[in-house]
XYZ file of C-alpha atoms in Angstrom:
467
model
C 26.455 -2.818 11.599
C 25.467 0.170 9.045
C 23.268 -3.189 6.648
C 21.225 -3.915 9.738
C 19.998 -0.280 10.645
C 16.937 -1.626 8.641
C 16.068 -3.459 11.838
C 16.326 -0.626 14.445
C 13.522 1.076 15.787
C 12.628 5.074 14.946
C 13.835 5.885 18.626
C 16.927 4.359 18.631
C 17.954 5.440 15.372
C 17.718 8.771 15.737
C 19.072 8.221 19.539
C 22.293 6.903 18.132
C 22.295 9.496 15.259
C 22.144 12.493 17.850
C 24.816 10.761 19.511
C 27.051 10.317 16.034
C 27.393 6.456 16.807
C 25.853 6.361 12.968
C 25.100 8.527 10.281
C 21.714 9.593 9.393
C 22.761 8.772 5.942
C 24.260 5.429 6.697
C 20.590 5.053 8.407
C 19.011 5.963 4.677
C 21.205 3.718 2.832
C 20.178 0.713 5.074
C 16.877 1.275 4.587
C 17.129 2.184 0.507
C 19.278 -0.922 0.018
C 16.334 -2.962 1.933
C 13.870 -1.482 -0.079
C 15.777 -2.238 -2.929
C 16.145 -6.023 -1.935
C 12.486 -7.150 -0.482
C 10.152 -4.131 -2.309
C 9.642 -6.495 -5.322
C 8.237 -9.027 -3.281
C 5.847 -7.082 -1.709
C 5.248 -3.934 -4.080
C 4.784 -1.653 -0.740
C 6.778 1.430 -1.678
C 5.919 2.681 -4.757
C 7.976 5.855 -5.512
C 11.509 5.507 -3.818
C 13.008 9.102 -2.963
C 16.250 8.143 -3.124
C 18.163 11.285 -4.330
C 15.965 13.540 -1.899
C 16.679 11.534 1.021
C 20.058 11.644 0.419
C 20.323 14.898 0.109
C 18.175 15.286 3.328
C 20.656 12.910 5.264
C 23.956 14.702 4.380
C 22.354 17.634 5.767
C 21.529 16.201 8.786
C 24.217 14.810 9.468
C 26.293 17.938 8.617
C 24.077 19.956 11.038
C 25.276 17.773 14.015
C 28.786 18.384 12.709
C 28.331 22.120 12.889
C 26.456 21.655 16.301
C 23.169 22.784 15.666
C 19.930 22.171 17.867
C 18.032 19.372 15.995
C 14.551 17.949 16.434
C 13.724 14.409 18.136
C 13.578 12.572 14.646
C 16.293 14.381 13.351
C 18.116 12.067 10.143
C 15.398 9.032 10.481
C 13.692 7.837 7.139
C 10.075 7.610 6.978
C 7.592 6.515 4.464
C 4.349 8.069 3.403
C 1.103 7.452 2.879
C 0.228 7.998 -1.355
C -2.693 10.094 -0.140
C -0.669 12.866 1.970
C 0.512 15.649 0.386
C 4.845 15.452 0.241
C 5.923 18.018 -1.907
C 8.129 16.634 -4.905
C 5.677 13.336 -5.075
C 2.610 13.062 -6.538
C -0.458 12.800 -3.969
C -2.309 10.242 -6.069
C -4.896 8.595 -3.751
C -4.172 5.069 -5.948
C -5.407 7.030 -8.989
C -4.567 7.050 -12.448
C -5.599 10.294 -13.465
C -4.521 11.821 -10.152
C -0.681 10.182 -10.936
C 0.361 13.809 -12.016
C -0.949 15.675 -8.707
C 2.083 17.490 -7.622
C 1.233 19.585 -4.267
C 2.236 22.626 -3.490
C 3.209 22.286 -0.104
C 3.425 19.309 2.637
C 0.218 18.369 4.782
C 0.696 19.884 7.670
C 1.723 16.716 9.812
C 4.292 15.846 6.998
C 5.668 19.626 7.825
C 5.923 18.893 11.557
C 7.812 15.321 11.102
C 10.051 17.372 8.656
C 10.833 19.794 11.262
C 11.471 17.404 13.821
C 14.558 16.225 11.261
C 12.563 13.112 9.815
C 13.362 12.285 6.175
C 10.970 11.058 3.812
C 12.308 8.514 1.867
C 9.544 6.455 -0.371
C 6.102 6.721 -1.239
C 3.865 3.675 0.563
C 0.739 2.164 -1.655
C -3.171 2.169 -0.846
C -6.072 1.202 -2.290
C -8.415 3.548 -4.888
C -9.141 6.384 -3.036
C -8.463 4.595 0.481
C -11.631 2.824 0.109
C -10.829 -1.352 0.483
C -9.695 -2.690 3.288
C -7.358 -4.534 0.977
C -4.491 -2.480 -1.150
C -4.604 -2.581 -4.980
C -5.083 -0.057 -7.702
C -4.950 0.422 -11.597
C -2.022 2.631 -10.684
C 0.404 0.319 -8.382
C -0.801 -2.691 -8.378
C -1.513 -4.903 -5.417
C 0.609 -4.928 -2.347
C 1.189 -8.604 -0.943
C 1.374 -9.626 2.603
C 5.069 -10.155 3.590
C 3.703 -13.087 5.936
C 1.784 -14.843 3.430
C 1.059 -13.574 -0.184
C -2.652 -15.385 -0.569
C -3.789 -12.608 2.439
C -4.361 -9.536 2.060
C -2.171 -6.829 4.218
C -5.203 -4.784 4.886
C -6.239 -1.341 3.712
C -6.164 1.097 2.843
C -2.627 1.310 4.562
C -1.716 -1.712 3.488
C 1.758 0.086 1.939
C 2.777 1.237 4.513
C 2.068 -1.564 7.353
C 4.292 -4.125 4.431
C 7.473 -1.872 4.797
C 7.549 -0.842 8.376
C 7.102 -5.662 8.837
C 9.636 -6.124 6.055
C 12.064 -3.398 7.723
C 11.720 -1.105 4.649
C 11.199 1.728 7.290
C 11.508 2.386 10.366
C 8.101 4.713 10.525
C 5.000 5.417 8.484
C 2.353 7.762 8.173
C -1.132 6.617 7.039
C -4.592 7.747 7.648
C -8.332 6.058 9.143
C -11.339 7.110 8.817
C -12.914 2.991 9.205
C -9.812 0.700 10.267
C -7.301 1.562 7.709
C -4.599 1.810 10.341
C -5.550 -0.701 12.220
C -6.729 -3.198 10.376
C -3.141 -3.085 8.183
C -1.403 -3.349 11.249
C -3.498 -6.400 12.441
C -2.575 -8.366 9.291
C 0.804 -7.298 9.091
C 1.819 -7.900 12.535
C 2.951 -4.119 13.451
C 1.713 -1.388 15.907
C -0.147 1.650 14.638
C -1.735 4.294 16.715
C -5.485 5.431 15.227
C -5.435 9.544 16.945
C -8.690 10.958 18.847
C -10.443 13.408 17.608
C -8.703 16.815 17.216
C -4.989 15.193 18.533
C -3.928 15.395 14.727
C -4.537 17.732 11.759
C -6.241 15.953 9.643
C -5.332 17.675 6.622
C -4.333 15.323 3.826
C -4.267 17.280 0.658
C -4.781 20.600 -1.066
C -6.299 18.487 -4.020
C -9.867 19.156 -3.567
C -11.845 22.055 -2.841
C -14.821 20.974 -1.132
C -14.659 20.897 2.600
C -15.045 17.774 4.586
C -18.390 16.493 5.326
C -19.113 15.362 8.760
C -17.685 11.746 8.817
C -15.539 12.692 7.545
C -14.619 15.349 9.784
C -15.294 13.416 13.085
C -13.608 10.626 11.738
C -11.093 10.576 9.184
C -7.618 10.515 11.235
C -3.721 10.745 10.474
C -1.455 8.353 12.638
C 1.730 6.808 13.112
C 2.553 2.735 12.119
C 5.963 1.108 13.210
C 7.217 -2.139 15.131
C 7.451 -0.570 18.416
C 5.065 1.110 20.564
C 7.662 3.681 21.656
C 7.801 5.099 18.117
C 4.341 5.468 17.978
C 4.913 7.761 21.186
C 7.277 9.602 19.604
C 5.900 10.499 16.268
C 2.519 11.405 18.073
C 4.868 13.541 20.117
C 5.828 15.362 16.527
C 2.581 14.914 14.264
C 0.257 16.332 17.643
C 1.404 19.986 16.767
C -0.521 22.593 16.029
C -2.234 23.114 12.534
C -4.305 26.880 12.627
C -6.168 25.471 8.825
C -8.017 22.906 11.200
C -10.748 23.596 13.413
C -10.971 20.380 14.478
C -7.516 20.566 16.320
C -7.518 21.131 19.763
C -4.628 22.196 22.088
C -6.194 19.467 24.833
C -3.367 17.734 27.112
C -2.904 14.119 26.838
C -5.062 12.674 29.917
C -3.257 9.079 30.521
C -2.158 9.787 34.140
C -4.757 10.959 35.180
C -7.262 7.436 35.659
C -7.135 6.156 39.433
C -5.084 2.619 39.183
C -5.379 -0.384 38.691
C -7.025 0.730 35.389
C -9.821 -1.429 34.797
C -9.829 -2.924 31.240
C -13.340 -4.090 29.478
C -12.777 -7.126 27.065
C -14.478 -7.363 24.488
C -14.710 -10.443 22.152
C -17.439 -9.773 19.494
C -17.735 -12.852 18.222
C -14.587 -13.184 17.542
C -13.297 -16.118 15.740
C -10.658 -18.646 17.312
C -7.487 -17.895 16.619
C -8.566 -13.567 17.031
C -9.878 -14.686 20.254
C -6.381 -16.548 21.391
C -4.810 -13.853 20.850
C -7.207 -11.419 22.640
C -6.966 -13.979 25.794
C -3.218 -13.351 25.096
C -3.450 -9.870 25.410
C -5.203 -10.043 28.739
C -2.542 -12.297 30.505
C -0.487 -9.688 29.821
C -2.254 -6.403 30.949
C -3.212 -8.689 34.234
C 0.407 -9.385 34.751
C 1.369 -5.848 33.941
C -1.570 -4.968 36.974
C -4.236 -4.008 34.649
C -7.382 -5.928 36.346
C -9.234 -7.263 32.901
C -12.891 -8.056 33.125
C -15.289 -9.321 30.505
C -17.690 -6.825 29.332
C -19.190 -5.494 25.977
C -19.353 -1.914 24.916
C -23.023 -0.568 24.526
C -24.901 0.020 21.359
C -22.274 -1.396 18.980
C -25.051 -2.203 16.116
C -26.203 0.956 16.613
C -23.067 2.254 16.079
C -22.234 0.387 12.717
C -26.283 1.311 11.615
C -25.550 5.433 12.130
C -21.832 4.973 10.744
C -23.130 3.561 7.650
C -26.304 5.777 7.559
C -24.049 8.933 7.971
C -20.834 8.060 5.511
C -23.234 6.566 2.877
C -25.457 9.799 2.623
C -22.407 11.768 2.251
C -20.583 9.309 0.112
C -23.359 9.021 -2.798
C -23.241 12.326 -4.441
C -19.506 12.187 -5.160
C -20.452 8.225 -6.796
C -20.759 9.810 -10.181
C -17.355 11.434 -9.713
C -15.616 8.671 -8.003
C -16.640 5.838 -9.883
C -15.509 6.363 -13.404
C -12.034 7.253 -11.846
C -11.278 3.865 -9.758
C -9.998 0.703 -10.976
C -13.438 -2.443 -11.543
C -12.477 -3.513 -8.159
C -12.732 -0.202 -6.237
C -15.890 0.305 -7.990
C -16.960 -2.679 -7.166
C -16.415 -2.276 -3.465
C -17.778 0.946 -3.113
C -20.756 0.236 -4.675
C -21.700 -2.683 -2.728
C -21.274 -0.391 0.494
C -23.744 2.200 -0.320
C -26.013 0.216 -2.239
C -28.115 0.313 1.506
C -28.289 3.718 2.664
C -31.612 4.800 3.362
C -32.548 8.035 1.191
C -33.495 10.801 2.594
C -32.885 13.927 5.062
C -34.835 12.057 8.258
C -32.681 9.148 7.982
C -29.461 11.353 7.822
C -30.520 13.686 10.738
C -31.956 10.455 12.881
C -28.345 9.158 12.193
C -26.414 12.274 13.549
C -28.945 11.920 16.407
C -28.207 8.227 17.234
C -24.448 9.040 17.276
C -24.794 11.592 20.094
C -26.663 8.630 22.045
C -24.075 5.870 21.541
C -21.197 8.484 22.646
C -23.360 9.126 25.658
C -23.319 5.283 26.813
C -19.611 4.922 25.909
C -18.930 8.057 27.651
C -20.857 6.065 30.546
C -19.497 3.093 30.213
C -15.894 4.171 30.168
C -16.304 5.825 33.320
C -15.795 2.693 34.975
C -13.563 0.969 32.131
C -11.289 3.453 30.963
C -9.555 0.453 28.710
C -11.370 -1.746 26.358
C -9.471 -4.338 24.937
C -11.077 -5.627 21.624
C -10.597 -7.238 18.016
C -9.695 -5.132 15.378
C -10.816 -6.933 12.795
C -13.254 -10.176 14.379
C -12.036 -12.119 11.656
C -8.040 -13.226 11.031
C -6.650 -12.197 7.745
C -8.354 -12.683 4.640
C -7.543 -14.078 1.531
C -6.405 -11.280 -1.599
C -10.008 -10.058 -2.887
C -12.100 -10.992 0.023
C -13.931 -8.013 -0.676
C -14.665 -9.196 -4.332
C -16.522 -12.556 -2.861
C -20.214 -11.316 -2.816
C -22.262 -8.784 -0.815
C -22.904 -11.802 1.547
C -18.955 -11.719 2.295
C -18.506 -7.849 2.401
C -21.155 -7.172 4.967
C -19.739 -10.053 7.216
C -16.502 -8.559 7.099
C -17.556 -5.162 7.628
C -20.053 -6.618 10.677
C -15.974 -8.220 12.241
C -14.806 -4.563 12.031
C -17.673 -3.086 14.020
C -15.252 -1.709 16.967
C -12.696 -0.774 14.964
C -15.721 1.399 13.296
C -17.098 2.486 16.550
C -13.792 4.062 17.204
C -13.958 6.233 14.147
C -17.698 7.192 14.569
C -17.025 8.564 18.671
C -13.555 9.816 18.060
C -12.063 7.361 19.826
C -7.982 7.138 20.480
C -7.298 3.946 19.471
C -3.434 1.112 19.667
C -3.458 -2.175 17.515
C -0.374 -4.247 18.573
C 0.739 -7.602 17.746
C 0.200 -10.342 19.579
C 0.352 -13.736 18.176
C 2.450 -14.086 14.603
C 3.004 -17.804 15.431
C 2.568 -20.585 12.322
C 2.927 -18.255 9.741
C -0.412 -16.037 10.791
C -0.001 -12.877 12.013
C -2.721 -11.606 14.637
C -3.344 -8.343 16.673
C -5.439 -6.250 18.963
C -6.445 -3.065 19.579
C -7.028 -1.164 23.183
C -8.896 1.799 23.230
C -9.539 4.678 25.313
C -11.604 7.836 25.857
C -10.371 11.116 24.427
C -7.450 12.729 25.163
C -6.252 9.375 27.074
C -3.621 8.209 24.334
C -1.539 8.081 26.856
C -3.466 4.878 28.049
C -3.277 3.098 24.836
C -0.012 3.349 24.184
C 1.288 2.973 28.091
C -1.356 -0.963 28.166
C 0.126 -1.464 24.424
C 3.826 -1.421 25.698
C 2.674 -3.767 28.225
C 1.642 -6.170 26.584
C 4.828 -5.701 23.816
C 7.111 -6.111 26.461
C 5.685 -9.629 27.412
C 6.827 -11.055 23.592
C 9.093 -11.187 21.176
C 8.829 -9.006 18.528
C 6.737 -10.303 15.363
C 8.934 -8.138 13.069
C 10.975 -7.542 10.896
C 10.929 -9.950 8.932
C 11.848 -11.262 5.155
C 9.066 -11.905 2.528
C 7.500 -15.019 2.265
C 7.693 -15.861 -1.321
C 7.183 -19.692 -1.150
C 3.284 -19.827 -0.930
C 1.996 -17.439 -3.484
């Protein structure tokens, strides 16, 4: 049994650790020897923590012997993010010149999952910076799809969304601030949970001085990825503690019982191409059948939306360019380049930005009010070849234009669950549900749903036969 704990899910491994049916470190070794067999296929983890997690697991495990109180992930390996702070392992961001950044202490949602008894046992891979929505660097390389090797896995948590499909871990902590949880997720066939507003510290590093400007601060996120919904209910349960260094962090209960049933859920197809829009039909079966009533209907001001997010993260993007750029890899560069190259100069269009968002979370707060669900594409496009993003300007912006609810999400605050839903014929597709603030509750209770009407798309072994 102890070579298949690679397969179990966060819960139940740390259920059946708790109850000494296993070992927390037979539960590490499972999941080292895995990363060990599949990780050069897929170049996901890129720092393996082997004699730390150890370590870790012995104490664990000795701590039940001796029968002390232990936290709700106590012994269960979990992979992280390159661009949260872990002391012991570089916080590198997919840098070269950051490859020596030791931190001095854990982010503060690392700390929580740490007291809750998880064990950090690799290092997961993103792109320059977290800025591609597909993961390569000068300082890792490229991490390849486990489903298909000629698509990307998404970005920027590309790393982590190829373990937790290829059963390299069980649970993974990555950050978005524009779909980089959910867009991995969507191309790697796994769940991830995108946090509202102030649910999550959204400390990442020490690193750097300056304090966050305001995208970044109403947007940028920390959240859980695994295979199963439940986990993503769990770590939330861990990472949503307090952090006193962020004043975005607020003590607000979770909402999700509070919405008079049936819940009414809004989908939303944006254009969405065929086989994104199967599966979003797909997804709405199942709510109905779980007694969600589904009705067709599009969120307001969604070019708006993409027009201030771009406006806003551009303006505050361009005077770190001379920084940034010399430090990324010709491809990061590249990409980042081509994103800003837009942005209307000026203080007028900045403020007239800020201005518009207040509007657009006006209507959603509106329309939400009688939809407390939408059910949408994450990406409006299925996933795209390796280097999509290097195709042209023409190619970026249409990409960008499939994400533009994924975006919206980021820009309002929104809580946000992308779950698999069709992996059939070698293609992995998901969706995402969203809800107002505070409701995670929702997303996660309509994602189970609709996981518990399927098998599960993962784990599964590397494809190696199509690169």
């Amino acid at each position: 049994m102890s070579d298949l704990l690679w397969r179990w899910s966060a819960s139940d491994l740390a259920k059946a650790i708790r109850d000494k049916s296993i070992s927390s470190r037979a539960a590490v070794e499972a999941h080292l020897a895995r990363i060990e067999a599949v990780n050069p296929a897929v170049n996901a983890v890129t720092v393996v923590l082997a004699d730390q997690a150890l370590a870790a697991a012995d104490q664990a495990d000795e701590a039940l012997a001796t029968g002390r109180v232990v936290g709700p992930l106590h012994g269960v390996p979990i992979t992280v993010k390159e661009n949260l702070d872990l002391v012991g392992s570089a916080t590198t961001h997919g840098i070269v010149a950051l490859k020596e950044s030791m931190p001095t202490r854990d982010a503060p949602v690392i700390a929580h999952l740490k007291r809750a008894g998880a064990i950090p046992i690799g290092r997961t891979n993103q792109p320059d910076f977290g800025l591609r929505w597909h993961t390569d660097n000068d300082l890792r390389g490229a991490t390849r799809n486990p489903w298909d090797p000629r698509l990307t896995p998404g970005g920027s948590s590309g790393g982590e969304a190829a373990a937790l499909a290829c059963g390299m871990s069980p649970l993974g902590i990555g950050g978005d601030m524009g779909g980089s949880l959910r867009y991995p997720a969507q191309c790697c066939a796994i769940a991830a949970l995108k946090p509202g507003l102030g649910r999550i510290s959204r400390t990442l590093t020490t690193l750097f001085d300056d304090p966050p400007m305001l995208y970044e601060q109403v947007a940028s996120t920390i959240g859980p990825m695994a295979r199963h919904v439940k986990d993503l209910r769990l770590a939330l349960d861990v990472m949503s503690q307090p952090d006193p260094d962020d004043p975005c962090w607020t003590p607000a209960p979770r909402l999700g019982t509070e919405v008079p049933r049936p819940i009414t859920v809004a989908l939303t197809f944006q254009d969405a191409e065929a086989s994104v829009a199967e599966g979003l039909r797909r997804a709405a079966r199942f709510l109905s059948d779980a007694g969600y009533r589904v009705e067709e209907a599009d969120p307001p001001m969604l070019g708006e939306a993409s027009q201030a997010l771009e406006q806003i993260a551009n303006t505050e993007t361009e005077p770190y360019l001379a920084d940034m750029l010399p430090m990324m890899s010709r491809a990061g560069a590249r990409v980042l380049e081509q994103i800003v190259a837009d942005t209307k100069p000026g203080l007028a269009a900045y403020r007239a930005a800020i201005a518009e968002r207040y509007r657009i979370a006006q209507a959603w707060a509106r329309f939400m009010a009688k939809r407390p669900l939408i059910l949408g594409p994450v990406s409006a496009l299925p996933p795209q070849a390796v280097d999509f993003d290097l195709a042209g300007r023409a190619a970026l912006l249409r990409f960008i234009g499939a994400l533009v609810l994924t975006e919206a999400c980021n820009l309002l605050g929104l809580p946000s669950v992308a779950v698999p839903v069709r992996a059939g014929e070698g293609l992995p597709q998901g969706v995402q549900i969203i809800a107002p603030r505070f409701h995670e509750d929702l997303c996660l209770d309509a994602a189970e749903a609709m996981e518990q009407r399927q098998e599960a798309a993962t784990p599964i072994d590397p494809r190696t036969d199509l690169a």
